[in-house]
PDB file of C-alpha atoms in Angstrom:
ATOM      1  CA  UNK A   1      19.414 -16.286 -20.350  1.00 46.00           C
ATOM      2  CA  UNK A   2      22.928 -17.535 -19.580  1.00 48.00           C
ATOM      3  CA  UNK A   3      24.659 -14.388 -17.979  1.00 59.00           C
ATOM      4  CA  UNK A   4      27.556 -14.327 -15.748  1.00 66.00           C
ATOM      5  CA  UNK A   5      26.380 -11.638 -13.080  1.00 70.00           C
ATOM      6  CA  UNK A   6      30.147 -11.868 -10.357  1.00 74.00           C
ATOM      7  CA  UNK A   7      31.042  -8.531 -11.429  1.00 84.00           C
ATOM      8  CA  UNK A   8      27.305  -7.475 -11.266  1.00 85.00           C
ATOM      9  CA  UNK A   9      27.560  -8.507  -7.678  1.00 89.00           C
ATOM     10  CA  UNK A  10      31.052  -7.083  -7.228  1.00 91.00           C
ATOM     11  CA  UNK A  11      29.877  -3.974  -8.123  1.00 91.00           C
ATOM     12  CA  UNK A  12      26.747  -3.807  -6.404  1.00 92.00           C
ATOM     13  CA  UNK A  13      28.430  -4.172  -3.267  1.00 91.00           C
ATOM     14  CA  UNK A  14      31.050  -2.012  -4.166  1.00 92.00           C
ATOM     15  CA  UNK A  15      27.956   0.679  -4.708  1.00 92.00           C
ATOM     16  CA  UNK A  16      26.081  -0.205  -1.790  1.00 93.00           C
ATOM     17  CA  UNK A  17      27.925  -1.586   1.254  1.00 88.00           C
ATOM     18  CA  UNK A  18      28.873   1.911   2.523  1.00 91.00           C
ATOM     19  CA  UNK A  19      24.959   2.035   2.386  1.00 93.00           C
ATOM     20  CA  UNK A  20      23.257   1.886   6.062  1.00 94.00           C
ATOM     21  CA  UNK A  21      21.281  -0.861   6.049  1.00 95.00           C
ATOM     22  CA  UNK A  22      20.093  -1.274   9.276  1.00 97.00           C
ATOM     23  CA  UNK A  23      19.115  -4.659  11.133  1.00 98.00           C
ATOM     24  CA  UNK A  24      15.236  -4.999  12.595  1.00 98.00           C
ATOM     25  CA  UNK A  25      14.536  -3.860   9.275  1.00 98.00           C
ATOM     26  CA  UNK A  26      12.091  -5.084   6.386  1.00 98.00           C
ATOM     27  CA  UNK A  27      13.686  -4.363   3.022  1.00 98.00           C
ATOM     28  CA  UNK A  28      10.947  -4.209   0.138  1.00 98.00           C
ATOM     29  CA  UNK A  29      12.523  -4.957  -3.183  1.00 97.00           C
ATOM     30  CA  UNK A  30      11.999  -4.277  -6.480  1.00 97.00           C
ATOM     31  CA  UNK A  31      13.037  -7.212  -9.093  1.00 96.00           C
ATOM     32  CA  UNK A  32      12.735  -7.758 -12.921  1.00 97.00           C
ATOM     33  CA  UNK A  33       8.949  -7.439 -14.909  1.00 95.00           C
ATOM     34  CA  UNK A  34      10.997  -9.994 -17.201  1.00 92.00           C
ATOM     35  CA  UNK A  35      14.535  -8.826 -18.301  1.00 95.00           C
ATOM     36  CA  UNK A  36      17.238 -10.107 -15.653  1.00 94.00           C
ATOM     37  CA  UNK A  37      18.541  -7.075 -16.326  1.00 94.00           C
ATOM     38  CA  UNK A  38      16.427  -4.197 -14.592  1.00 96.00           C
ATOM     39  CA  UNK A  39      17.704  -5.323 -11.473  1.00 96.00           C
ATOM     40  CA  UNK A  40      19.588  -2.387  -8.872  1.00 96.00           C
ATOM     41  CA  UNK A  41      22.877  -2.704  -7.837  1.00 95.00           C
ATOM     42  CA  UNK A  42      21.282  -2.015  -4.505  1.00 96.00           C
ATOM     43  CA  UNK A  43      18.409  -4.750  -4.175  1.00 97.00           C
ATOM     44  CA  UNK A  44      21.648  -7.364  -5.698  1.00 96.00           C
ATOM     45  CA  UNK A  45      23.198  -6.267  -2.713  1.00 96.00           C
ATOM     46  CA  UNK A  46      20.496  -6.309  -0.451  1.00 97.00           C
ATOM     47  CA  UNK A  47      19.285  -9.497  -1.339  1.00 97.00           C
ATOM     48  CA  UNK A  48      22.642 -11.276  -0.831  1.00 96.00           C
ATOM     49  CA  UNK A  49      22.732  -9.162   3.005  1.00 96.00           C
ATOM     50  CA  UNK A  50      19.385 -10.225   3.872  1.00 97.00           C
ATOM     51  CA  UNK A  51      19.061 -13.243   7.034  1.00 97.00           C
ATOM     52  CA  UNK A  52      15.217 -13.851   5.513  1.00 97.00           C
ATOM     53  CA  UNK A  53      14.107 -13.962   2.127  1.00 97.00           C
ATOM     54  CA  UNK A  54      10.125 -13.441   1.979  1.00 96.00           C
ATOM     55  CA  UNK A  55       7.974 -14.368  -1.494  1.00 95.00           C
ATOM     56  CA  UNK A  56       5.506 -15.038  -2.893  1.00 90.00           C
ATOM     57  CA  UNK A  57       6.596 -18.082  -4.515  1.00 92.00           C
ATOM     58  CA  UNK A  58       9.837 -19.539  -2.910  1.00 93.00           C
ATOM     59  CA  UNK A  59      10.961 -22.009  -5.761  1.00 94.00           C
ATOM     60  CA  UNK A  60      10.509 -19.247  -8.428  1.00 94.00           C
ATOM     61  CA  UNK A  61      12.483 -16.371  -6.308  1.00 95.00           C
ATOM     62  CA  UNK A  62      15.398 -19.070  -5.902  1.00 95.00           C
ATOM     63  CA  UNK A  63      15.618 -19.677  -9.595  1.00 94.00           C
ATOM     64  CA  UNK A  64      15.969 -15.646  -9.872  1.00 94.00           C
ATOM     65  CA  UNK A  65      18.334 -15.225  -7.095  1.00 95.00           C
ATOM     66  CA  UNK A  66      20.243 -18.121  -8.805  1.00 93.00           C
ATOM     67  CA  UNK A  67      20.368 -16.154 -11.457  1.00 93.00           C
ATOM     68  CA  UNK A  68      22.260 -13.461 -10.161  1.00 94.00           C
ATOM     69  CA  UNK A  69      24.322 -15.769  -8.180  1.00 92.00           C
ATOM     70  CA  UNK A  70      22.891 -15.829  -4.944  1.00 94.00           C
ATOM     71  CA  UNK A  71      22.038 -18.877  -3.209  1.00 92.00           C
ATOM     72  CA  UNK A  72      20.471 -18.786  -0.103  1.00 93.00           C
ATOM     73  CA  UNK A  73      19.693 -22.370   2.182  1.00 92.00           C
ATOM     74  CA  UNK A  74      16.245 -23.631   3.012  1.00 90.00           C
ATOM     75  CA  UNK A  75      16.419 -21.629   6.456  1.00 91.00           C
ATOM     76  CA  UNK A  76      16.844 -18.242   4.754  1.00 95.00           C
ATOM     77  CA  UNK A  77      13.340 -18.474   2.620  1.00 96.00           C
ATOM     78  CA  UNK A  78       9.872 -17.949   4.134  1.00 96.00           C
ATOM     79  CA  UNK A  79       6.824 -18.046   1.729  1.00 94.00           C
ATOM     80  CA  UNK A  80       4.495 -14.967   2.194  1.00 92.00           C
ATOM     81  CA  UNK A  81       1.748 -15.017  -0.102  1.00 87.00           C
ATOM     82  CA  UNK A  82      -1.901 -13.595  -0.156  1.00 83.00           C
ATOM     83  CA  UNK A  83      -3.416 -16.580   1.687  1.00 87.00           C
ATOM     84  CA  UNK A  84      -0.971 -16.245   4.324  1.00 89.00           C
ATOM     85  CA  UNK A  85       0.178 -12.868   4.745  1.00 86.00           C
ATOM     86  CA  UNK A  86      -1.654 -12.080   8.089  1.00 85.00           C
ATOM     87  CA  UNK A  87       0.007 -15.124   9.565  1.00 90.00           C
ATOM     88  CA  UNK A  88       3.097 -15.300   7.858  1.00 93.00           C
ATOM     89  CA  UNK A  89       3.740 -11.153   9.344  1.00 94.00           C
ATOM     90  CA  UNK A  90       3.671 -12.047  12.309  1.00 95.00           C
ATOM     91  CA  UNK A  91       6.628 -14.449  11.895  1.00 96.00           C
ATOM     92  CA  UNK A  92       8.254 -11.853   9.495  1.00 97.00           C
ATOM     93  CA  UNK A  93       7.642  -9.016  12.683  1.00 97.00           C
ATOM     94  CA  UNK A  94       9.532 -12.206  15.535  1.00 97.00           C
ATOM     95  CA  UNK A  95      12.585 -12.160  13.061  1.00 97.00           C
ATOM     96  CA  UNK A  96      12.910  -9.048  12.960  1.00 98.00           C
ATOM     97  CA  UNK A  97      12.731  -8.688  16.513  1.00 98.00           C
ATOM     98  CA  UNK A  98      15.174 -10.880  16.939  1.00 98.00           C
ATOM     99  CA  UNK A  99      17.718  -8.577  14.891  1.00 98.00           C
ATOM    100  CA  UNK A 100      17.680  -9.844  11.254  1.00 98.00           C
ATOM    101  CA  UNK A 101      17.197  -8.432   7.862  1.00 98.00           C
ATOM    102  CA  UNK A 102      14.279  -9.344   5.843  1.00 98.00           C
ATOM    103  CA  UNK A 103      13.630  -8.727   2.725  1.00 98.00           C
ATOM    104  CA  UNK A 104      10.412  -9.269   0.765  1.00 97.00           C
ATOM    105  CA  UNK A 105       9.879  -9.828  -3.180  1.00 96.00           C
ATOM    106  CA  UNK A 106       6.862 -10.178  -5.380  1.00 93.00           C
ATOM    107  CA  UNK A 107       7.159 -12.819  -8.305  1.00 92.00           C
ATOM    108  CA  UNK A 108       7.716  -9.900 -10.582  1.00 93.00           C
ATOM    109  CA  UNK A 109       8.212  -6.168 -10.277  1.00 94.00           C
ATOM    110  CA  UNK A 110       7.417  -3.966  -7.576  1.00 95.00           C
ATOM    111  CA  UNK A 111       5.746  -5.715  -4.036  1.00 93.00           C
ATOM    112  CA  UNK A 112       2.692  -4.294  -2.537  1.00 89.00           C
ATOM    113  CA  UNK A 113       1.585  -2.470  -5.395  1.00 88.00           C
ATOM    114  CA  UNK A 114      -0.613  -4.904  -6.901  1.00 82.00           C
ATOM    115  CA  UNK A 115       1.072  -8.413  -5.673  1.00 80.00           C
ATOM    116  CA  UNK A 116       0.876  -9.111  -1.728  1.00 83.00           C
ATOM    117  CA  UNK A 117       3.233  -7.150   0.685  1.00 90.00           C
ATOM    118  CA  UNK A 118       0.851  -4.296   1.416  1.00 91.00           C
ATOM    119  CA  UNK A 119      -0.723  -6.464   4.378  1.00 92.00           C
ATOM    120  CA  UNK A 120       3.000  -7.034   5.627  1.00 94.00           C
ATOM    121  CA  UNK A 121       4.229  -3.783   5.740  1.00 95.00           C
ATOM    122  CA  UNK A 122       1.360  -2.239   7.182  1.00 95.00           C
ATOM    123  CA  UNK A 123       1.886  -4.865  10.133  1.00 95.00           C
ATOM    124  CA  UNK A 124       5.809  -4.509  10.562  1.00 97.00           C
ATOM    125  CA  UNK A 125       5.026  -0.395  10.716  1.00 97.00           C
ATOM    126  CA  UNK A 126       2.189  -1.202  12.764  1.00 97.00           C
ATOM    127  CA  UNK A 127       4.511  -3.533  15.418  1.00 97.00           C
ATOM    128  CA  UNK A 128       7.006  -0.349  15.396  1.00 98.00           C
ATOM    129  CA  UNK A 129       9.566  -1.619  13.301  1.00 98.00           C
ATOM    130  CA  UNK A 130      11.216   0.066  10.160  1.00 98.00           C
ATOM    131  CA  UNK A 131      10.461  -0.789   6.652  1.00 98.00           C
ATOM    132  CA  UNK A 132      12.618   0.400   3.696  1.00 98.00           C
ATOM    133  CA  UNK A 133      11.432   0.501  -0.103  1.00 97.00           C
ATOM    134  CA  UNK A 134      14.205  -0.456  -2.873  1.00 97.00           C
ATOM    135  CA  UNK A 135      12.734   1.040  -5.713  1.00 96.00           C
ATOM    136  CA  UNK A 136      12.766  -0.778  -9.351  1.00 96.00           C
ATOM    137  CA  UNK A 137      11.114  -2.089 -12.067  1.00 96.00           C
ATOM    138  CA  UNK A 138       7.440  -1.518 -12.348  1.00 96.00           C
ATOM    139  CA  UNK A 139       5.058  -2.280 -15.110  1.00 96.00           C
ATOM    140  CA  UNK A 140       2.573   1.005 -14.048  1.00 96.00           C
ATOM    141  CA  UNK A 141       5.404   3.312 -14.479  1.00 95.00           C
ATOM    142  CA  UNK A 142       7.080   1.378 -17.456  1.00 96.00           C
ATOM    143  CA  UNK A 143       4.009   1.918 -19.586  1.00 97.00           C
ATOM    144  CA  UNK A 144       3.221   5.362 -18.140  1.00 95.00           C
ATOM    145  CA  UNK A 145       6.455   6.956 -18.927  1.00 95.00           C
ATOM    146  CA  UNK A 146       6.186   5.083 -22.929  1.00 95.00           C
ATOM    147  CA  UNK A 147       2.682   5.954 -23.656  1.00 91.00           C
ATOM    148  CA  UNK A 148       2.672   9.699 -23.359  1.00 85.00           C
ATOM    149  CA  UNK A 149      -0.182  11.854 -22.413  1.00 79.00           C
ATOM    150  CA  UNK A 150      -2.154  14.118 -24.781  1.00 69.00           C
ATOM    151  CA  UNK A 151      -1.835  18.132 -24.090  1.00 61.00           C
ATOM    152  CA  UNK A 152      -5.064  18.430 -22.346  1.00 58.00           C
ATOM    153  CA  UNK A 153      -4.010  15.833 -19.206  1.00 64.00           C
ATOM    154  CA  UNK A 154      -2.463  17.632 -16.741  1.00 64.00           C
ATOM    155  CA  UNK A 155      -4.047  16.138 -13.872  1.00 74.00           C
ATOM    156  CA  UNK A 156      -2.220  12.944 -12.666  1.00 84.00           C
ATOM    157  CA  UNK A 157      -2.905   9.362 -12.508  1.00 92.00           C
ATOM    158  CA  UNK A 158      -5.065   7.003 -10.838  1.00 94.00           C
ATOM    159  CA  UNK A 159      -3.698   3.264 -10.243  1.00 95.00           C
ATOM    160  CA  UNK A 160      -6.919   0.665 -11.007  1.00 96.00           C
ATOM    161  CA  UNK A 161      -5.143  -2.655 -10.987  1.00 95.00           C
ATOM    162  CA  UNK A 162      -7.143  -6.172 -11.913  1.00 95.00           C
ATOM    163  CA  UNK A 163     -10.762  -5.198 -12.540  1.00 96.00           C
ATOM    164  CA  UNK A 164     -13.134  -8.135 -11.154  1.00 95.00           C
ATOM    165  CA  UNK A 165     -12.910 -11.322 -13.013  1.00 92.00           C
ATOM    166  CA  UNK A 166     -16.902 -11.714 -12.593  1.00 94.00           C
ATOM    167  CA  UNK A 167     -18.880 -10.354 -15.889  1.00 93.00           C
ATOM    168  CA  UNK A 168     -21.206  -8.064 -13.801  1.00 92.00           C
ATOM    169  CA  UNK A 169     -18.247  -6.808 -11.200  1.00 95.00           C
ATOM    170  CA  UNK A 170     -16.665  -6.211 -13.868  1.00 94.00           C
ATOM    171  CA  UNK A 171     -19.447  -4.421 -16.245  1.00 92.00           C
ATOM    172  CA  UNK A 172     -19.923  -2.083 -12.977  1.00 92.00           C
ATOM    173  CA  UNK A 173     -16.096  -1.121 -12.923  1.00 94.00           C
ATOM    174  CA  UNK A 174     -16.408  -0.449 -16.092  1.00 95.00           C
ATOM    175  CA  UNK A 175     -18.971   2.121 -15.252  1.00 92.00           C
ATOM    176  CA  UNK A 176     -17.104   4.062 -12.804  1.00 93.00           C
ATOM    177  CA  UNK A 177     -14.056   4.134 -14.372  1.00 93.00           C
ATOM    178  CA  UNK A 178     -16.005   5.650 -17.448  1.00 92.00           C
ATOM    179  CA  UNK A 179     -16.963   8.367 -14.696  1.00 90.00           C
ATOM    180  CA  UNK A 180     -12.795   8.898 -13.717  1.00 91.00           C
ATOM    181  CA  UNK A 181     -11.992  11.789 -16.234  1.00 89.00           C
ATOM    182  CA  UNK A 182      -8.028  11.094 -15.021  1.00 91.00           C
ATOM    183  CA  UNK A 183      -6.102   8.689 -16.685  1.00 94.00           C
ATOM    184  CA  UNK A 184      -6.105   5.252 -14.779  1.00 96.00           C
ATOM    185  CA  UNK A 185      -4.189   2.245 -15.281  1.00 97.00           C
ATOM    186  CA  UNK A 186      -4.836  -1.385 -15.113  1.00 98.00           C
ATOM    187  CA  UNK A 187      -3.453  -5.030 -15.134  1.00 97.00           C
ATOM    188  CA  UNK A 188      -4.620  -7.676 -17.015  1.00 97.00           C
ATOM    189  CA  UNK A 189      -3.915 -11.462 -17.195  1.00 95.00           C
ATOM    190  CA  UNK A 190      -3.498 -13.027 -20.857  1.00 96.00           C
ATOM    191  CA  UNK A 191      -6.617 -15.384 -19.910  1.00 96.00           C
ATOM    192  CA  UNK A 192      -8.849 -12.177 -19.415  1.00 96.00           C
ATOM    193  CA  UNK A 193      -7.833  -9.791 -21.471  1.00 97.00           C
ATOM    194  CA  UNK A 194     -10.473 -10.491 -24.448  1.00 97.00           C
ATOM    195  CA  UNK A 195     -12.973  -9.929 -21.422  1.00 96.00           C
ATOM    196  CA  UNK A 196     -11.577  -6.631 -20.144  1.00 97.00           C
ATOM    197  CA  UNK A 197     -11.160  -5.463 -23.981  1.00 97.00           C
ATOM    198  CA  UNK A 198     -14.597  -6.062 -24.383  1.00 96.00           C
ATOM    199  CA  UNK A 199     -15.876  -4.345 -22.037  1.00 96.00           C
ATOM    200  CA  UNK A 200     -13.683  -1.637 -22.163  1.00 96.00           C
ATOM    201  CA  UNK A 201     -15.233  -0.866 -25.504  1.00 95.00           C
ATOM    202  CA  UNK A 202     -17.938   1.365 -23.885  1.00 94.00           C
ATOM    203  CA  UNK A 203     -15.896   3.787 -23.643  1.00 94.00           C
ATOM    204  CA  UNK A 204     -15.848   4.834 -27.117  1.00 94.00           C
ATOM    205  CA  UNK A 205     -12.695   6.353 -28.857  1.00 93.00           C
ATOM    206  CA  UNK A 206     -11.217   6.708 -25.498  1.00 94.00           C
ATOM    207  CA  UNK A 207      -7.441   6.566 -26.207  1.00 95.00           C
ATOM    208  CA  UNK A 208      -6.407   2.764 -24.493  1.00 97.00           C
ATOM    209  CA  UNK A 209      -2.344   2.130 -24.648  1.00 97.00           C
ATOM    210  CA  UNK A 210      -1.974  -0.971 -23.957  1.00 98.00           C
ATOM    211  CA  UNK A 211       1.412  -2.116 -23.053  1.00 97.00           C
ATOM    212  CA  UNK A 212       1.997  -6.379 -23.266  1.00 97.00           C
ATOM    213  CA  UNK A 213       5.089  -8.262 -22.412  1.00 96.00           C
ATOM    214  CA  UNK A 214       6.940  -5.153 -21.261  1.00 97.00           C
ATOM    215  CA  UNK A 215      10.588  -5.146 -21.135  1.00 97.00           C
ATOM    216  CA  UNK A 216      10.555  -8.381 -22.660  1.00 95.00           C
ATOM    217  CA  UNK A 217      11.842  -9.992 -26.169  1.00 93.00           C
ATOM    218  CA  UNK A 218       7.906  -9.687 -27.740  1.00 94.00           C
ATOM    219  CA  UNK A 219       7.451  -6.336 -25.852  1.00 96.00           C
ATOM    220  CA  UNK A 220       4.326  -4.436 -27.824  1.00 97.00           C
ATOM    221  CA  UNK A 221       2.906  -1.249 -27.089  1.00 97.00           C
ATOM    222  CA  UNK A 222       0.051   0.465 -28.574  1.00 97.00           C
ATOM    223  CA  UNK A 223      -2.195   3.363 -28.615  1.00 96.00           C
ATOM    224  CA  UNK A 224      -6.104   2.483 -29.846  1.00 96.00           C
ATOM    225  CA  UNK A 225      -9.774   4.305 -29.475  1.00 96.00           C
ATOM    226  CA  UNK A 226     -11.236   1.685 -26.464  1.00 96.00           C
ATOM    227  CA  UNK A 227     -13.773   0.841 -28.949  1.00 96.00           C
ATOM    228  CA  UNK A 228     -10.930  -0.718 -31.305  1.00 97.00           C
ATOM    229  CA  UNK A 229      -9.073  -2.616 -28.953  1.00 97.00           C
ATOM    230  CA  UNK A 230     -10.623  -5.786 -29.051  1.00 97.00           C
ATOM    231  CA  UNK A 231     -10.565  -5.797 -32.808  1.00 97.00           C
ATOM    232  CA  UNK A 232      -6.701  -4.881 -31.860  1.00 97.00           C
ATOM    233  CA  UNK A 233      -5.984  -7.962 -30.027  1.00 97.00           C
ATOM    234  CA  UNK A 234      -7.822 -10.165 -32.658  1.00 96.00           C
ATOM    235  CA  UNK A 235      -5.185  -8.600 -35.267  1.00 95.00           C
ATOM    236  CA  UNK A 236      -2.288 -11.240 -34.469  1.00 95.00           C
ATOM    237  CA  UNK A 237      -2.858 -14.308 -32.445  1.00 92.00           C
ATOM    238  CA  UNK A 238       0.692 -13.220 -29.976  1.00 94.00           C
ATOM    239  CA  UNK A 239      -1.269 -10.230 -29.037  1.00 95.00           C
ATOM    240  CA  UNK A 240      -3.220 -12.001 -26.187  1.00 95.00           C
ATOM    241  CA  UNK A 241      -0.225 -13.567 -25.119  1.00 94.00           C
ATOM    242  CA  UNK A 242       1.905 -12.324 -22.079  1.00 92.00           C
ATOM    243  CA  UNK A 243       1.041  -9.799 -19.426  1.00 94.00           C
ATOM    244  CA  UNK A 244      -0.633  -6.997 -19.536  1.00 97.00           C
ATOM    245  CA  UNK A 245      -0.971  -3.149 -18.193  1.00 97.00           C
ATOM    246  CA  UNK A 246      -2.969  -0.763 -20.088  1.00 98.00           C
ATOM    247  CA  UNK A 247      -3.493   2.837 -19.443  1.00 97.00           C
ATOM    248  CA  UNK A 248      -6.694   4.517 -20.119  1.00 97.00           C
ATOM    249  CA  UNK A 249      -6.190   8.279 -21.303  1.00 95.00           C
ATOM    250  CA  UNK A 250      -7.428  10.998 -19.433  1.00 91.00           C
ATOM    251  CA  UNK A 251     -11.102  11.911 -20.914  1.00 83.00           C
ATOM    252  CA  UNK A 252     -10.719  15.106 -23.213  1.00 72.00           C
ATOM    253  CA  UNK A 253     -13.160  18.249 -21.275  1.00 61.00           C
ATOM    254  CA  UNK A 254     -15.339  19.668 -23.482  1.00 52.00           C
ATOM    255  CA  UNK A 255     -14.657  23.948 -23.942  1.00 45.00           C
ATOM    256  CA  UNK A 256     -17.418  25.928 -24.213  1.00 46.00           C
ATOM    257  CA  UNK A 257     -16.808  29.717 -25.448  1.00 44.00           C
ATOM    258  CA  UNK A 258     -19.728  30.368 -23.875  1.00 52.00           C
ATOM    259  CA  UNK A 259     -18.297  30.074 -20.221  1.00 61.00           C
ATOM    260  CA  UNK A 260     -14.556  30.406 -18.971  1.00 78.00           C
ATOM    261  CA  UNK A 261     -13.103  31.582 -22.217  1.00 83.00           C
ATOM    262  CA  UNK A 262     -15.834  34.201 -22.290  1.00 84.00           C
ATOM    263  CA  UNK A 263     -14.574  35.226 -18.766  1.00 84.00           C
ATOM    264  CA  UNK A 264     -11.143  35.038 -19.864  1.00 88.00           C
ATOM    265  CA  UNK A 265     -11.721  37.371 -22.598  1.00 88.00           C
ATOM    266  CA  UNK A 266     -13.406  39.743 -20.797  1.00 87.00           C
ATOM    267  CA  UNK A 267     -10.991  39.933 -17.983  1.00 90.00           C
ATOM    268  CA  UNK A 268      -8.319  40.378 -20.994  1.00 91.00           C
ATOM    269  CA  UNK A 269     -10.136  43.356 -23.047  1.00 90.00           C
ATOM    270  CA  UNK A 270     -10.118  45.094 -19.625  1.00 89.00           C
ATOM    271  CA  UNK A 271      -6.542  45.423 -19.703  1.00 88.00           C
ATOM    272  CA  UNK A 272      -5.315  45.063 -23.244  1.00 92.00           C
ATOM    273  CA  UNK A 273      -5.837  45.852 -26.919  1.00 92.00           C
ATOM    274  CA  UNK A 274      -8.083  42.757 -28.372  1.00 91.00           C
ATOM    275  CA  UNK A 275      -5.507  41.379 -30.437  1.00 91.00           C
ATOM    276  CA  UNK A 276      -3.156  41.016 -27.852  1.00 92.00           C
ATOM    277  CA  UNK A 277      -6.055  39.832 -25.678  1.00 90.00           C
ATOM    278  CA  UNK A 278      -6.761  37.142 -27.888  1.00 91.00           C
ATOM    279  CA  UNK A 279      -3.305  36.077 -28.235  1.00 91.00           C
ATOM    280  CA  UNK A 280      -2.421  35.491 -24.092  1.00 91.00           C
ATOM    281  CA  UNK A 281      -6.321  33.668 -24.026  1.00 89.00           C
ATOM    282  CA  UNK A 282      -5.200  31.744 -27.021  1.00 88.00           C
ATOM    283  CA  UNK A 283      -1.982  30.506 -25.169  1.00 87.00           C
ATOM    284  CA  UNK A 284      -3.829  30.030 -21.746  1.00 87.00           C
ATOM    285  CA  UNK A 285      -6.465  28.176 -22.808  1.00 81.00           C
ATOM    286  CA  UNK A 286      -5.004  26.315 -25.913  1.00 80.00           C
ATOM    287  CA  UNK A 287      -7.944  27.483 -28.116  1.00 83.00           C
ATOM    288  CA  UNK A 288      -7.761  28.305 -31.832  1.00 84.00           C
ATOM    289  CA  UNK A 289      -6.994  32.067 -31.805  1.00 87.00           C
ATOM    290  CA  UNK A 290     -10.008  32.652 -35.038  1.00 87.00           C
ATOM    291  CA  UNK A 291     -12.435  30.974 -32.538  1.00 84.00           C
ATOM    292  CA  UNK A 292     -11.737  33.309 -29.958  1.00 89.00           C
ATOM    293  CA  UNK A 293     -11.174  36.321 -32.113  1.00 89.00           C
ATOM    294  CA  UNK A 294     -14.806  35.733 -33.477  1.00 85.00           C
ATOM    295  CA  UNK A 295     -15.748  35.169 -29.637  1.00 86.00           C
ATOM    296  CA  UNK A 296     -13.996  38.462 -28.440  1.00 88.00           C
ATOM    297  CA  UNK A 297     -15.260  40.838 -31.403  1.00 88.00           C
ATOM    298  CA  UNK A 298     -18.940  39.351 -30.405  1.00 82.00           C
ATOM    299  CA  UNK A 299     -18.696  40.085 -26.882  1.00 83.00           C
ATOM    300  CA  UNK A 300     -17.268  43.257 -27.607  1.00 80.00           C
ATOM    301  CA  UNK A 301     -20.150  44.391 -29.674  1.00 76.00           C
ATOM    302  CA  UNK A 302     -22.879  42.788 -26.947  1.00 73.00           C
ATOM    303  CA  UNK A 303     -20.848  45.190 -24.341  1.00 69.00           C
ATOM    304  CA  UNK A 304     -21.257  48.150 -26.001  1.00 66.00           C
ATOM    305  CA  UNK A 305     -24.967  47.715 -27.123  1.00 56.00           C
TER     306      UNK A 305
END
């Protein structure tokens, strides 16, 4: 992508340099899932302010940086990955000691969540010092706020991640996330995701949106029963291209008439003419109004006997 990004950086610091951004402070930014463009005026700015720039991958956040504009010399770059995070805080934690601004990116989207960076921020809290989040781009909530949720799911989220890459690890994850009755998202690598679609398939017609290449020129998203999704990604040869987040939908509760709507009713009839009765337990409970009609003329009959 050949994009001139000056007045990008013009006006990121004209948005953001009246900003405090203190010193002795680690700065955990958000950057692009894939489009150079869902970057904040803020982390532009940030990331040109900064006295250390930690990654994950040096050469690759240079070529993004470069892409904005921003070059930054050999001294400026320190290489924090998961094999070296322990160590590499504690020379994060001595910089910032010594009064500079560090700021910490993930190869792609938002740090700590499921890339490295937890490790480091828990030790710069740990060693007293501050740590400041620059919010962005995020595949969890990119799919999350594009796949919708069906009526009945009113409980939340539950963020999974990369399920084991082992068979059996796996086949047990599997198993307790068949248990989670919240919706729960995961991660997937194009080399897996046959694997994790396979097993995924126990749980039934399950609504699965799986999101692939998000934000991106191939960007796909689609809603399938679990059971169907490996049959899915067998449809076009693309479709087990590219990264990967899926959400699995909250697991629809069984209602029984037979146990809180018969409560509900009851309560109800106490108070108001059956009709209406059946309306407001129609509404609260998002039952079909014959259903509990039938239910409410039935109990009314049993209370009278």
């Amino acid at each position: 992508m050949n994009v001139n990004f000056d007045s990008a950086l013009t006006a990121a610091h004209a948005a953001a340099a009246a900003q405090n951004h203190p010193t002795c402070t680690l700065y955990v930014v958000a950057t692009p899932i894939g489009n150079l463009a869902d970057i904040s005026l803020r982390a532009l700015h940030v990331l040109s302010l900064c006295d250390t720039l930690a990654c994950e991958d040096t050469r690759h956040s240079q070529t993004l940086l470069r892409a904005y504009g921003i070059d930054k010399s050999s001294s400026h770059w320190l290489a924090v990955h998961q094999h070296n995070e322990a160590e590499a805080a504690e020379e994060v934690i001595r910089r910032l000691q010594a009064g500079q601004r560090v700021a910490y990116v993930s190869d792609a989207g938002t740090p700590a969540v499921s890339d490295p960076g937890a490790r480091l921020a828990w030790q710069v809290q740990s060693a007293g010092l501050r740590v400041m989040p620059l919010p962005g781009a995020s595949s969890v909530t990119a799919l999350l706020s594009a796949c919708g949720t069906p009526a009945h799911d009113s409980s939340g989220f539950v963020f999974v991640g990369f399920l084991p890459s082992k068979a059996t690890e796996r086949g047990h994850a599997v198993e307790v996330l068949a248990e989670e009755p919240r919706t729960q998202v995961l991660l997937e690598a194009p080399h897996r995701i046959e694997a994790l679609a396979t097993a995924l398939a126990v749980l039934g017609d399950r609504p699965v949106t799986v999101g692939r290449e998000l934000t991106k020129q191939f960007e796909e998203i689609a809603t399938v029963a679990a059971q169907d999704l490996a049959a899915w990604l067998q449809g076009n040869p693309q479709r087990t291209r590219g990264e990967f987040a899926l959400v699995v939908h909250a697991q629809a509760q069984e209602r029984s008439a037979g146990s809180d709507n018969d409560r509900l009713l009851k309560i109800l009839m106490e108070e108001l003419p059956l009709k209406t009765a059946v309306k407001v337990a129609a509404e609260i409970s998002g039952e079909a109004k014959n259903a509990l009609y039938d239910r409410a003329l039935a109990l009314k009959q049993a209370s009278s006997e």
